Amino acid sequence: MSYTSISYLVFILLGAFIVYNIVPLKHRWKVLLAFSYLFYFINSGRYIIFILFGSLTIYVGGLLINKIDDGCSMARKALPKENKKEYKALIGWQKKCVCVCVVLVNVGILVFLKYSVFLGQVFTDVLGLIHINVENPMYQRMMPLGISFYTLSAVSYIVDVYRGKYRASDKFGKVALFLAFFPHIVEGPIARFDLVGEQMYEGHRFSYENMTMGLQLILWGFFKKIVIADRANMYVNQIFDNYASYTGLPVVVGMLLYTLQLYAEFSGCMDIVRGSAQMFGIGLSENFNQPFISKTVSEFWRRWHMTLGAWFKDYVFYSVSLSKPFVKLSKKTREHMNTFFATFVPMSIAMFIVWFGTGIWHGASWKYVMYGLYYWAIMVIGLLMEPLFKKLYEKMNVDRQGKVYRLLQVVRTFIFVNVGMLMFRADDLTAFGHMFVSMFREFTFADLTNGTLLGMKLDMADFAVLAVGALILFLVGLYKEKGHQIRAELATKNIALRWAVYYVLLFGVIILGAYGKGYEVAGFIYAQF
């Protein structure tokens, strides 16, 4: 059941909204939980057991940590001063054991279901190197809906409780709803309990403003997904599914349109998700912040899939950087290296772990591993070369704050990102290598006018819609970057202008949407992760 389907809009979103506003406030969380599990069961059937089990593990684990903390507080009052430090260390070890066990159980389930075939193939390939030939013992299993997303949320919950950020909830329904909430279960945004747990659990009264603002956001998401992303999908599939047949400009256009497709689709899904949640008075985190105006790759990833980047920073980068082995490594680098490399070496190793994890999180193949390490390499090389570039620019009197230099930075980052998107979409690393090389073979701008591009699923009208759609996304992004709150500002305009905008979007989706005869049904890309 897709977020753009009539089934979702009518039976899940509208149904939940009506029932939610009928029942008493204190029971409204139960409506959200019931519809969330209904949505999950429709999409995953019996695999609902995995999210139930994950909810139970973090709930029980959190209560155990609460119990240990409470016991510690009582015991420390009665202990002699000289024994308090030793007791504190013992309590810390107990809490860590609970936290590690819960994390290993949840991550272990994810690894088994998502990566067992990949790891089995790696194992058989290694044996093949020593001339032991065996078949891969693993086989592909069905993936529970949103497991890659809700597992990260589950880990964040138990780790935050362990760190003392907040006490674990003593209400199982509250924890279960936090993981299973139907708007964010498919593609995120990756939730944090301290930000949304109470919002989901407390009842919200009907709000005309929340309803209309949510519907506006949903409509904007539909425009991005159905008008832009699904239309670009036609050309993208043709190029990537038959990559050996194309060279030059058609491949470049395919790469650019995939970048447009992924952004329009993923950010559009986030708009639908956040709009759905806002109808119930729940505010979910932003996941995109005008990523294509970024001047560096690291800035791009602070603006793209923001909740994933924040999760890896908080629960991987900091955990690795502050661990005892890394503290020792940092100490040794300070003793034997200059200031720059003393910082660079530990940071680059921690970043390697983060980007390896980011890559493999997206999928069980070497392509995704290299996708993550591609960005790691760019960032590390950038850090390594920065002192040299700084001296060079100073000698050449380059104004690094000037508009021309910043524009060149944006263009450079855009190129790096598009190459990454090419790798992300290609079937495998072999296909990526072939397509990357083929972009430079037989390249000619004559393909724009000789009908070459028009012979691949899309006609001139489709390309015009894509061009206008991309321009609209760009202008809206620039307007938001200047600090404007578009929906709030639109709400202050006269009724004629407001409804004119709504009707343009609505009929734009109905008339220009890429559905029906001649178009392919396109699911959400990130739903597969």
Short mmCIF file of N, CA and C in Angstrom, two decimals, residues 6 84 127 178 210 230 247 317 320 328 335 341 360 372 375 386 389 429 447 481 492 510:
data_model
loop_
_atom_site.label_atom_id
_atom_site.label_comp_id
_atom_site.label_asym_id
_atom_site.label_seq_id
_atom_site.Cartn_x
_atom_site.Cartn_y
_atom_site.Cartn_z
N ILE A 6 -4.95 5.32 -3.33
CA ILE A 6 -6.27 5.67 -2.80
C ILE A 6 -6.53 4.91 -1.51
N LYS A 84 31.47 4.01 46.82
CA LYS A 84 30.53 4.53 45.82
C LYS A 84 31.08 4.45 44.40
N LEU A 127 36.14 -18.72 0.40
CA LEU A 127 36.53 -20.13 0.29
C LEU A 127 36.99 -20.46 -1.13
N PHE A 178 5.66 4.54 18.96
CA PHE A 178 6.86 5.25 18.52
C PHE A 178 7.53 4.53 17.36
N ASN A 210 -3.93 22.60 11.60
CA ASN A 210 -3.10 21.40 11.38
C ASN A 210 -3.63 20.57 10.20
N ASP A 230 7.84 10.27 -10.98
CA ASP A 230 7.33 9.14 -11.76
C ASP A 230 7.52 9.35 -13.25
N THR A 247 25.43 5.73 -25.03
CA THR A 247 26.68 6.45 -24.75
C THR A 247 26.39 7.95 -24.77
N PHE A 317 29.51 7.75 15.10
CA PHE A 317 30.71 8.59 15.10
C PHE A 317 31.15 8.92 16.52
N VAL A 320 32.25 5.75 18.50
CA VAL A 320 33.57 5.30 18.10
C VAL A 320 34.64 6.27 18.60
N LYS A 328 42.91 6.11 23.11
CA LYS A 328 44.32 5.73 23.13
C LYS A 328 44.99 6.09 21.80
N GLU A 335 51.24 12.29 20.29
CA GLU A 335 52.61 12.14 20.72
C GLU A 335 53.59 12.04 19.56
N PHE A 341 47.79 16.12 11.62
CA PHE A 341 47.62 14.68 11.44
C PHE A 341 47.17 13.99 12.73
N ILE A 360 26.40 0.38 3.61
CA ILE A 360 25.81 -0.95 3.75
C ILE A 360 24.38 -0.87 4.27
N GLY A 372 29.07 4.32 -0.09
CA GLY A 372 29.42 5.00 1.15
C GLY A 372 30.87 5.42 1.17
N TYR A 375 31.91 8.64 -0.79
CA TYR A 375 31.77 9.92 -0.10
C TYR A 375 32.83 10.07 0.99
N GLU A 386 43.14 20.41 2.23
CA GLU A 386 42.73 21.76 2.61
C GLU A 386 43.91 22.68 2.94
N PHE A 389 45.44 23.70 -0.41
CA PHE A 389 44.57 24.61 -1.15
C PHE A 389 44.54 25.99 -0.50
N LEU A 429 28.60 -2.59 -9.62
CA LEU A 429 29.78 -1.78 -9.87
C LEU A 429 30.26 -1.89 -11.31
N ASP A 447 22.41 15.42 -29.88
CA ASP A 447 21.37 14.51 -29.40
C ASP A 447 20.17 15.24 -28.81
N GLU A 481 15.44 28.80 1.53
CA GLU A 481 16.78 29.03 2.05
C GLU A 481 16.93 30.45 2.59
N THR A 492 -1.49 33.51 5.08
CA THR A 492 -1.83 34.90 5.37
C THR A 492 -2.35 35.65 4.13
N ILE A 510 -3.45 15.94 -11.12
CA ILE A 510 -4.46 15.16 -11.86
C ILE A 510 -4.17 15.12 -13.35
#
